Amino acid sequence: MSNTISGLQGKVDLIKEKAKMSRLETIRMISMAKSGHYGSSFSSSEIFATLYYHVMDYDADNPKWESRDRFVMGKGHSAVGVYSILADVGFYPKKDLDTYTQLGSPFGDHPDMNKIKGIDFSSGSIGHGLSVGVGMSLAARVDGEKYRSYILMGDGELQEGQVWEAAMSAANFKLGNLVAIVDNNKVTVDGNTHELMNIEPIKEKWESFGWNVIEIDGHDVETLIDTFDNLPSADSDVPTAIICDTVAGKGVSFMEHGYEWHVANLGEDDIKRAVEEIEGGN
């Protein structure tokens, strides 16, 4: 991807606008489906936008380019939040999103790598993403490639044992080209994460598995840019985990922090209110 935006403030403004676009398009698409994942998509909006408009190296005209960076969503239920970004950067026409969840549409509630350009893994069964990232990163080492694999996980996903097997493997194989991003929004579909199965202390757990760990505000675009810009070299020996402190339903006051909006549908009045809040936000 070629970045034509120069200067930090220009990049920050662009990413904020694209995060806003992702939230607005999420509302629009879910309104067609009559049900969808608002909370966990909104908590990831700035992460999605930073990755696709600043961090990752890819070619929308050549989705299978071997040297591209990989992106896997362990939390595949947030796919609605990234579909509009993939369209915006050119993987497919924006009008294709008008078919979201309709019979025969490639765009389902979870991403399908066999149907959607730009999707590197069909995800949704929670806990598999990091294992896939280990495989991708090992493949890069074998093939002499320098690409990174970025894996986005929810905090509730860390309750899965397979995540920690993959974390142990990544450190063992010295995969400095692997980046785990934890969307730590503190809620799952069933309630508050710490009440269902406490995963704290997250930072110390990753460190004990041999990872470089960074804790940041996952909605602070300047910090996201700085963190990704200063990652250790892809040919280094230690994988990195970025723990992003986020808010479920970020940008819509009546959704924020509430697990009730993990899967839901908005009525007409609530859609209007949510759109006004997002459009009026910073």
mmCIF file of C-alpha atoms in Angstrom:
data_model
loop_
_atom_site.group_PDB
_atom_site.id
_atom_site.type_symbol
_atom_site.label_atom_id
_atom_site.label_comp_id
_atom_site.label_asym_id
_atom_site.label_seq_id
_atom_site.Cartn_x
_atom_site.Cartn_y
_atom_site.Cartn_z
ATOM 1 C CA MET A 1 0.000 0.000 0.000
ATOM 2 C CA SER A 2 1.324 3.457 -0.865
ATOM 3 C CA ASN A 3 0.732 6.086 1.793
ATOM 4 C CA THR A 4 0.205 9.538 0.293
ATOM 5 C CA ILE A 5 -0.537 11.225 3.612
ATOM 6 C CA SER A 6 2.483 13.103 4.932
ATOM 7 C CA GLY A 7 3.033 14.271 8.480
ATOM 8 C CA LEU A 8 1.844 12.756 11.726
ATOM 9 C CA GLN A 9 -1.245 14.948 12.087
ATOM 10 C CA GLY A 10 -2.383 14.115 8.575
ATOM 11 C CA LYS A 11 -2.107 10.410 9.341
ATOM 12 C CA VAL A 12 -3.908 10.786 12.652
ATOM 13 C CA ASP A 13 -6.776 12.715 11.055
ATOM 14 C CA LEU A 14 -7.090 10.149 8.261
ATOM 15 C CA ILE A 15 -7.183 7.193 10.650
ATOM 16 C CA LYS A 16 -9.768 8.872 12.888
ATOM 17 C CA GLU A 17 -12.014 9.532 9.882
ATOM 18 C CA LYS A 18 -11.676 5.953 8.659
ATOM 19 C CA ALA A 19 -12.460 4.591 12.142
ATOM 20 C CA LYS A 20 -15.579 6.756 12.111
ATOM 21 C CA MET A 21 -16.459 5.425 8.656
ATOM 22 C CA SER A 22 -16.078 1.850 9.937
ATOM 23 C CA ARG A 23 -18.501 2.509 12.792
ATOM 24 C CA LEU A 24 -21.072 4.185 10.536
ATOM 25 C CA GLU A 25 -20.890 1.412 7.952
ATOM 26 C CA THR A 26 -21.189 -1.168 10.731
ATOM 27 C CA ILE A 27 -24.472 0.415 11.781
ATOM 28 C CA ARG A 28 -25.685 0.539 8.188
ATOM 29 C CA MET A 29 -24.843 -3.080 7.423
ATOM 30 C CA ILE A 30 -26.221 -4.442 10.684
ATOM 31 C CA SER A 31 -29.441 -2.548 10.048
ATOM 32 C CA MET A 32 -29.813 -4.633 6.863
ATOM 33 C CA ALA A 33 -29.071 -7.893 8.680
ATOM 34 C CA LYS A 34 -31.291 -6.978 11.671
ATOM 35 C CA SER A 35 -28.660 -8.318 14.068
ATOM 36 C CA GLY A 36 -24.928 -7.965 14.492
ATOM 37 C CA HIS A 37 -21.866 -7.293 16.615
ATOM 38 C CA TYR A 38 -21.684 -3.619 17.505
ATOM 39 C CA GLY A 39 -19.689 -3.593 20.728
ATOM 40 C CA SER A 40 -16.646 -5.589 19.695
ATOM 41 C CA SER A 41 -16.497 -3.977 16.247
ATOM 42 C CA PHE A 42 -16.539 -0.451 17.689
ATOM 43 C CA SER A 43 -13.843 -1.306 20.242
ATOM 44 C CA SER A 44 -11.537 -2.288 17.355
ATOM 45 C CA SER A 45 -12.234 0.573 14.923
ATOM 46 C CA GLU A 46 -9.045 2.559 15.534
ATOM 47 C CA ILE A 47 -6.993 -0.651 15.450
ATOM 48 C CA PHE A 48 -8.475 -1.646 12.084
ATOM 49 C CA ALA A 49 -7.914 1.797 10.610
ATOM 50 C CA THR A 50 -4.337 2.119 11.894
ATOM 51 C CA LEU A 51 -3.374 -1.251 10.455
ATOM 52 C CA TYR A 52 -4.843 -0.680 6.986
ATOM 53 C CA TYR A 53 -4.042 3.015 6.504
ATOM 54 C CA HIS A 54 -0.629 3.161 8.119
ATOM 55 C CA VAL A 55 0.955 -0.106 9.214
ATOM 56 C CA MET A 56 0.463 -3.068 6.913
ATOM 57 C CA ASP A 57 2.098 -3.661 3.561
ATOM 58 C CA TYR A 58 -0.399 -5.088 1.031
ATOM 59 C CA ASP A 59 -1.618 -4.701 -2.544
ATOM 60 C CA ALA A 60 -5.394 -4.543 -3.010
ATOM 61 C CA ASP A 61 -4.923 -5.285 -6.717
ATOM 62 C CA ASN A 62 -2.957 -8.415 -5.873
ATOM 63 C CA PRO A 63 -4.573 -9.855 -2.699
ATOM 64 C CA LYS A 64 -2.445 -13.016 -2.764
ATOM 65 C CA TRP A 65 0.893 -11.198 -3.035
ATOM 66 C CA GLU A 66 3.255 -13.514 -1.189
ATOM 67 C CA SER A 67 5.195 -10.759 0.591
ATOM 68 C CA ARG A 68 2.149 -8.995 2.032
ATOM 69 C CA ASP A 69 1.614 -8.600 5.749
ATOM 70 C CA ARG A 70 -1.066 -10.933 7.094
ATOM 71 C CA PHE A 71 -4.031 -9.980 9.266
ATOM 72 C CA VAL A 72 -6.114 -12.552 11.126
ATOM 73 C CA MET A 73 -9.096 -11.811 13.346
ATOM 74 C CA GLY A 74 -9.375 -14.398 16.062
ATOM 75 C CA LYS A 75 -12.475 -12.427 17.032
ATOM 76 C CA GLY A 76 -14.049 -13.042 13.639
ATOM 77 C CA HIS A 77 -17.408 -11.743 14.823
ATOM 78 C CA SER A 78 -15.968 -8.232 14.366
ATOM 79 C CA ALA A 79 -15.643 -8.719 10.615
ATOM 80 C CA VAL A 80 -18.402 -6.218 9.880
ATOM 81 C CA GLY A 81 -16.064 -3.530 11.202
ATOM 82 C CA VAL A 82 -13.324 -4.298 8.691
ATOM 83 C CA TYR A 83 -15.405 -4.996 5.556
ATOM 84 C CA SER A 84 -15.890 -1.299 4.817
ATOM 85 C CA ILE A 85 -12.167 -0.630 5.239
ATOM 86 C CA LEU A 86 -11.238 -3.403 2.805
ATOM 87 C CA ALA A 87 -13.658 -1.874 0.299
ATOM 88 C CA ASP A 88 -12.308 1.618 0.890
ATOM 89 C CA VAL A 89 -8.699 0.583 0.198
ATOM 90 C CA GLY A 90 -9.743 -1.173 -3.008
ATOM 91 C CA PHE A 91 -10.117 -4.903 -2.444
ATOM 92 C CA TYR A 92 -13.674 -4.806 -3.865
ATOM 93 C CA PRO A 93 -16.320 -2.193 -4.818
ATOM 94 C CA LYS A 94 -18.071 -0.455 -1.937
ATOM 95 C CA LYS A 95 -21.457 -1.283 -3.466
ATOM 96 C CA ASP A 96 -20.791 -4.961 -2.780
ATOM 97 C CA LEU A 97 -21.378 -4.269 0.910
ATOM 98 C CA ASP A 98 -25.053 -3.633 0.124
ATOM 99 C CA THR A 99 -25.449 -7.417 -0.034
ATOM 100 C CA TYR A 100 -24.247 -7.978 3.543
ATOM 101 C CA THR A 101 -25.639 -11.281 4.957
ATOM 102 C CA GLN A 102 -28.077 -11.684 2.063
ATOM 103 C CA LEU A 103 -28.484 -15.084 0.436
ATOM 104 C CA GLY A 104 -25.502 -15.694 -1.846
ATOM 105 C CA SER A 105 -23.476 -12.758 -0.516
ATOM 106 C CA PRO A 106 -19.798 -13.360 0.314
ATOM 107 C CA PHE A 107 -20.153 -11.046 3.311
ATOM 108 C CA GLY A 108 -21.333 -12.997 6.318
ATOM 109 C CA ASP A 109 -21.246 -12.360 10.033
ATOM 110 C CA HIS A 110 -17.792 -13.980 10.062
ATOM 111 C CA PRO A 111 -15.112 -13.580 7.362
ATOM 112 C CA ASP A 112 -14.590 -16.196 4.636
ATOM 113 C CA MET A 113 -11.134 -16.220 3.012
ATOM 114 C CA ASN A 114 -12.482 -18.217 0.062
ATOM 115 C CA LYS A 115 -15.061 -15.559 -0.808
ATOM 116 C CA ILE A 116 -13.686 -12.169 0.242
ATOM 117 C CA LYS A 117 -10.540 -10.579 -1.155
ATOM 118 C CA GLY A 118 -8.236 -9.321 1.564
ATOM 119 C CA ILE A 119 -9.320 -11.863 4.171
ATOM 120 C CA ASP A 120 -6.342 -14.033 5.125
ATOM 121 C CA PHE A 121 -8.177 -16.562 7.297
ATOM 122 C CA SER A 122 -11.761 -17.712 7.807
ATOM 123 C CA SER A 123 -12.213 -17.042 11.487
ATOM 124 C CA GLY A 124 -14.942 -17.067 14.069
ATOM 125 C CA SER A 125 -14.314 -20.146 16.159
ATOM 126 C CA ILE A 126 -12.659 -18.337 19.036
ATOM 127 C CA GLY A 127 -9.073 -19.209 19.943
ATOM 128 C CA HIS A 128 -7.676 -20.351 16.584
ATOM 129 C CA GLY A 129 -6.250 -17.056 15.342
ATOM 130 C CA LEU A 130 -2.931 -17.026 17.170
ATOM 131 C CA SER A 131 -2.185 -20.611 16.134
ATOM 132 C CA VAL A 132 -2.771 -19.598 12.513
ATOM 133 C CA GLY A 133 -0.456 -16.636 13.055
ATOM 134 C CA VAL A 134 2.271 -18.943 14.340
ATOM 135 C CA GLY A 135 1.962 -20.981 11.158
ATOM 136 C CA MET A 136 2.065 -17.889 8.952
ATOM 137 C CA SER A 137 5.090 -16.529 10.769
ATOM 138 C CA LEU A 138 6.911 -19.863 10.551
ATOM 139 C CA ALA A 139 6.145 -19.945 6.813
ATOM 140 C CA ALA A 140 7.711 -16.510 6.441
ATOM 141 C CA ARG A 141 10.860 -17.766 8.139
ATOM 142 C CA VAL A 142 11.032 -20.867 5.898
ATOM 143 C CA ASP A 143 10.435 -18.823 2.738
ATOM 144 C CA GLY A 144 12.884 -16.084 3.659
ATOM 145 C CA GLU A 145 10.104 -13.465 3.719
ATOM 146 C CA LYS A 146 10.058 -10.344 5.908
ATOM 147 C CA TYR A 147 6.310 -9.903 6.315
ATOM 148 C CA ARG A 148 4.612 -9.716 9.697
ATOM 149 C CA SER A 149 1.497 -11.524 10.868
ATOM 150 C CA TYR A 150 -0.900 -9.398 12.934
ATOM 151 C CA ILE A 151 -3.446 -11.322 14.995
ATOM 152 C CA LEU A 152 -6.361 -9.510 16.637
ATOM 153 C CA MET A 153 -7.923 -11.261 19.614
ATOM 154 C CA GLY A 154 -10.586 -10.365 22.123
ATOM 155 C CA ASP A 155 -9.843 -10.444 25.836
ATOM 156 C CA GLY A 156 -12.476 -13.167 26.280
ATOM 157 C CA GLU A 157 -10.594 -15.176 23.679
ATOM 158 C CA LEU A 158 -7.704 -15.429 26.130
ATOM 159 C CA GLN A 159 -9.880 -17.817 28.132
ATOM 160 C CA GLU A 160 -9.159 -20.425 25.428
ATOM 161 C CA GLY A 161 -6.314 -22.823 26.176
ATOM 162 C CA GLN A 162 -5.228 -22.983 22.547
ATOM 163 C CA VAL A 163 -4.194 -19.317 22.721
ATOM 164 C CA TRP A 164 -1.597 -20.116 25.345
ATOM 165 C CA GLU A 165 -0.279 -23.152 23.489
ATOM 166 C CA ALA A 166 0.254 -20.879 20.507
ATOM 167 C CA ALA A 167 1.862 -18.217 22.689
ATOM 168 C CA MET A 168 4.307 -20.788 24.046
ATOM 169 C CA SER A 169 5.089 -22.003 20.523
ATOM 170 C CA ALA A 170 5.685 -18.493 19.177
ATOM 171 C CA ALA A 171 8.279 -17.766 21.837
ATOM 172 C CA ASN A 172 9.887 -21.163 21.401
ATOM 173 C CA PHE A 173 10.272 -20.643 17.650
ATOM 174 C CA LYS A 174 11.543 -17.070 18.165
ATOM 175 C CA LEU A 175 8.877 -15.487 15.959
ATOM 176 C CA GLY A 176 9.662 -11.792 16.149
ATOM 177 C CA ASN A 177 7.552 -11.354 13.000
ATOM 178 C CA LEU A 178 4.376 -12.221 14.938
ATOM 179 C CA VAL A 179 2.295 -9.488 16.599
ATOM 180 C CA ALA A 180 -0.648 -10.363 18.845
ATOM 181 C CA ILE A 181 -3.124 -7.523 19.411
ATOM 182 C CA VAL A 182 -5.513 -7.969 22.327
ATOM 183 C CA ASP A 183 -8.704 -5.903 22.164
ATOM 184 C CA ASN A 184 -9.122 -5.685 25.928
ATOM 185 C CA ASN A 185 -12.681 -4.308 26.066
ATOM 186 C CA LYS A 186 -13.523 -6.258 29.267
ATOM 187 C CA VAL A 187 -16.740 -7.856 28.036
ATOM 188 C CA THR A 188 -17.889 -11.025 26.292
ATOM 189 C CA VAL A 189 -21.248 -12.089 24.912
ATOM 190 C CA ASP A 190 -22.220 -13.430 28.344
ATOM 191 C CA GLY A 191 -21.034 -10.641 30.621
ATOM 192 C CA ASN A 192 -17.963 -8.959 32.058
ATOM 193 C CA THR A 193 -14.795 -10.916 31.310
ATOM 194 C CA HIS A 194 -13.358 -10.810 34.825
ATOM 195 C CA GLU A 195 -16.607 -12.112 36.329
ATOM 196 C CA LEU A 196 -16.902 -15.085 33.976
ATOM 197 C CA MET A 197 -13.265 -16.222 33.866
ATOM 198 C CA ASN A 198 -10.705 -13.747 35.115
ATOM 199 C CA ILE A 199 -7.748 -13.414 32.732
ATOM 200 C CA GLU A 200 -5.753 -10.840 34.676
ATOM 201 C CA PRO A 201 -2.925 -10.097 34.957
ATOM 202 C CA ILE A 202 -2.771 -10.099 31.141
ATOM 203 C CA LYS A 203 0.584 -8.340 30.764
ATOM 204 C CA GLU A 204 2.379 -10.630 33.208
ATOM 205 C CA LYS A 205 0.903 -13.742 31.595
ATOM 206 C CA TRP A 206 2.246 -12.825 28.143
ATOM 207 C CA GLU A 207 5.608 -11.878 29.610
ATOM 208 C CA SER A 208 5.844 -15.202 31.415
ATOM 209 C CA PHE A 209 5.412 -16.926 28.046
ATOM 210 C CA GLY A 210 8.446 -15.051 26.721
ATOM 211 C CA TRP A 211 6.782 -12.220 24.806
ATOM 212 C CA ASN A 212 7.628 -8.544 24.488
ATOM 213 C CA VAL A 213 4.509 -6.817 25.880
ATOM 214 C CA ILE A 214 3.223 -3.277 25.343
ATOM 215 C CA GLU A 215 0.133 -1.832 27.028
ATOM 216 C CA ILE A 216 -1.619 1.114 25.332
ATOM 217 C CA ASP A 217 -4.907 2.959 24.908
ATOM 218 C CA GLY A 218 -6.434 1.203 21.906
ATOM 219 C CA HIS A 219 -8.415 4.291 20.867
ATOM 220 C CA ASP A 220 -5.469 6.731 20.975
ATOM 221 C CA VAL A 221 -4.423 6.943 17.334
ATOM 222 C CA GLU A 222 -1.138 8.739 18.000
ATOM 223 C CA THR A 223 -0.132 6.020 20.461
ATOM 224 C CA LEU A 224 -1.189 3.249 18.066
ATOM 225 C CA ILE A 225 0.937 4.769 15.297
ATOM 226 C CA ASP A 226 3.952 5.189 17.581
ATOM 227 C CA THR A 227 3.636 1.642 18.935
ATOM 228 C CA PHE A 228 3.482 -0.015 15.522
ATOM 229 C CA ASP A 229 6.223 2.231 14.132
ATOM 230 C CA ASN A 230 8.571 1.160 16.916
ATOM 231 C CA LEU A 231 8.035 -2.593 16.923
ATOM 232 C CA PRO A 232 11.199 -4.691 17.063
ATOM 233 C CA SER A 233 12.497 -5.789 13.680
ATOM 234 C CA ALA A 234 10.532 -8.575 11.988
ATOM 235 C CA ASP A 235 13.685 -10.695 11.985
ATOM 236 C CA SER A 236 14.074 -10.404 15.761
ATOM 237 C CA ASP A 237 13.609 -13.363 18.092
ATOM 238 C CA VAL A 238 10.813 -12.255 20.433
ATOM 239 C CA PRO A 239 7.113 -11.996 19.448
ATOM 240 C CA THR A 240 5.202 -8.907 20.563
ATOM 241 C CA ALA A 241 1.828 -8.653 22.281
ATOM 242 C CA ILE A 242 0.071 -5.273 22.236
ATOM 243 C CA ILE A 243 -2.570 -5.084 24.957
ATOM 244 C CA CYS A 244 -5.066 -2.440 23.850
ATOM 245 C CA ASP A 245 -7.233 -0.970 26.583
ATOM 246 C CA THR A 246 -10.542 -0.369 24.768
ATOM 247 C CA VAL A 247 -14.217 0.317 25.359
ATOM 248 C CA ALA A 248 -16.897 -1.991 24.006
ATOM 249 C CA GLY A 249 -19.326 0.058 21.907
ATOM 250 C CA LYS A 250 -16.878 2.988 21.741
ATOM 251 C CA GLY A 251 -18.389 6.113 20.189
ATOM 252 C CA VAL A 252 -22.020 5.501 21.144
ATOM 253 C CA SER A 253 -22.768 6.507 24.736
ATOM 254 C CA PHE A 254 -25.595 4.073 25.404
ATOM 255 C CA MET A 255 -23.511 1.149 24.122
ATOM 256 C CA GLU A 256 -20.220 1.856 25.843
ATOM 257 C CA HIS A 257 -19.019 -0.744 28.370
ATOM 258 C CA GLY A 258 -22.173 -2.832 27.943
ATOM 259 C CA TYR A 259 -21.984 -6.506 27.026
ATOM 260 C CA GLU A 260 -25.646 -6.315 25.965
ATOM 261 C CA TRP A 261 -24.473 -4.786 22.677
ATOM 262 C CA HIS A 262 -22.164 -7.646 21.793
ATOM 263 C CA VAL A 263 -24.956 -8.958 19.546
ATOM 264 C CA ALA A 264 -27.998 -6.741 19.081
ATOM 265 C CA ASN A 265 -30.130 -4.693 16.717
ATOM 266 C CA LEU A 266 -30.950 -0.989 16.801
ATOM 267 C CA GLY A 267 -34.373 0.502 16.252
ATOM 268 C CA GLU A 268 -34.801 3.533 14.001
ATOM 269 C CA ASP A 269 -34.571 6.102 16.800
ATOM 270 C CA ASP A 270 -31.458 4.468 18.265
ATOM 271 C CA ILE A 271 -29.833 4.298 14.818
ATOM 272 C CA LYS A 272 -30.364 8.034 14.401
ATOM 273 C CA ARG A 273 -28.942 8.752 17.842
ATOM 274 C CA ALA A 274 -25.920 6.464 17.311
ATOM 275 C CA VAL A 275 -25.119 7.985 13.912
ATOM 276 C CA GLU A 276 -25.348 11.519 15.326
ATOM 277 C CA GLU A 277 -22.982 10.636 18.181
ATOM 278 C CA ILE A 278 -20.426 9.024 15.884
ATOM 279 C CA GLU A 279 -20.537 11.842 13.341
ATOM 280 C CA GLY A 280 -20.185 14.403 16.124
ATOM 281 C CA GLY A 281 -17.306 12.606 17.854
ATOM 282 C CA ASN A 282 -13.643 13.519 17.657
#
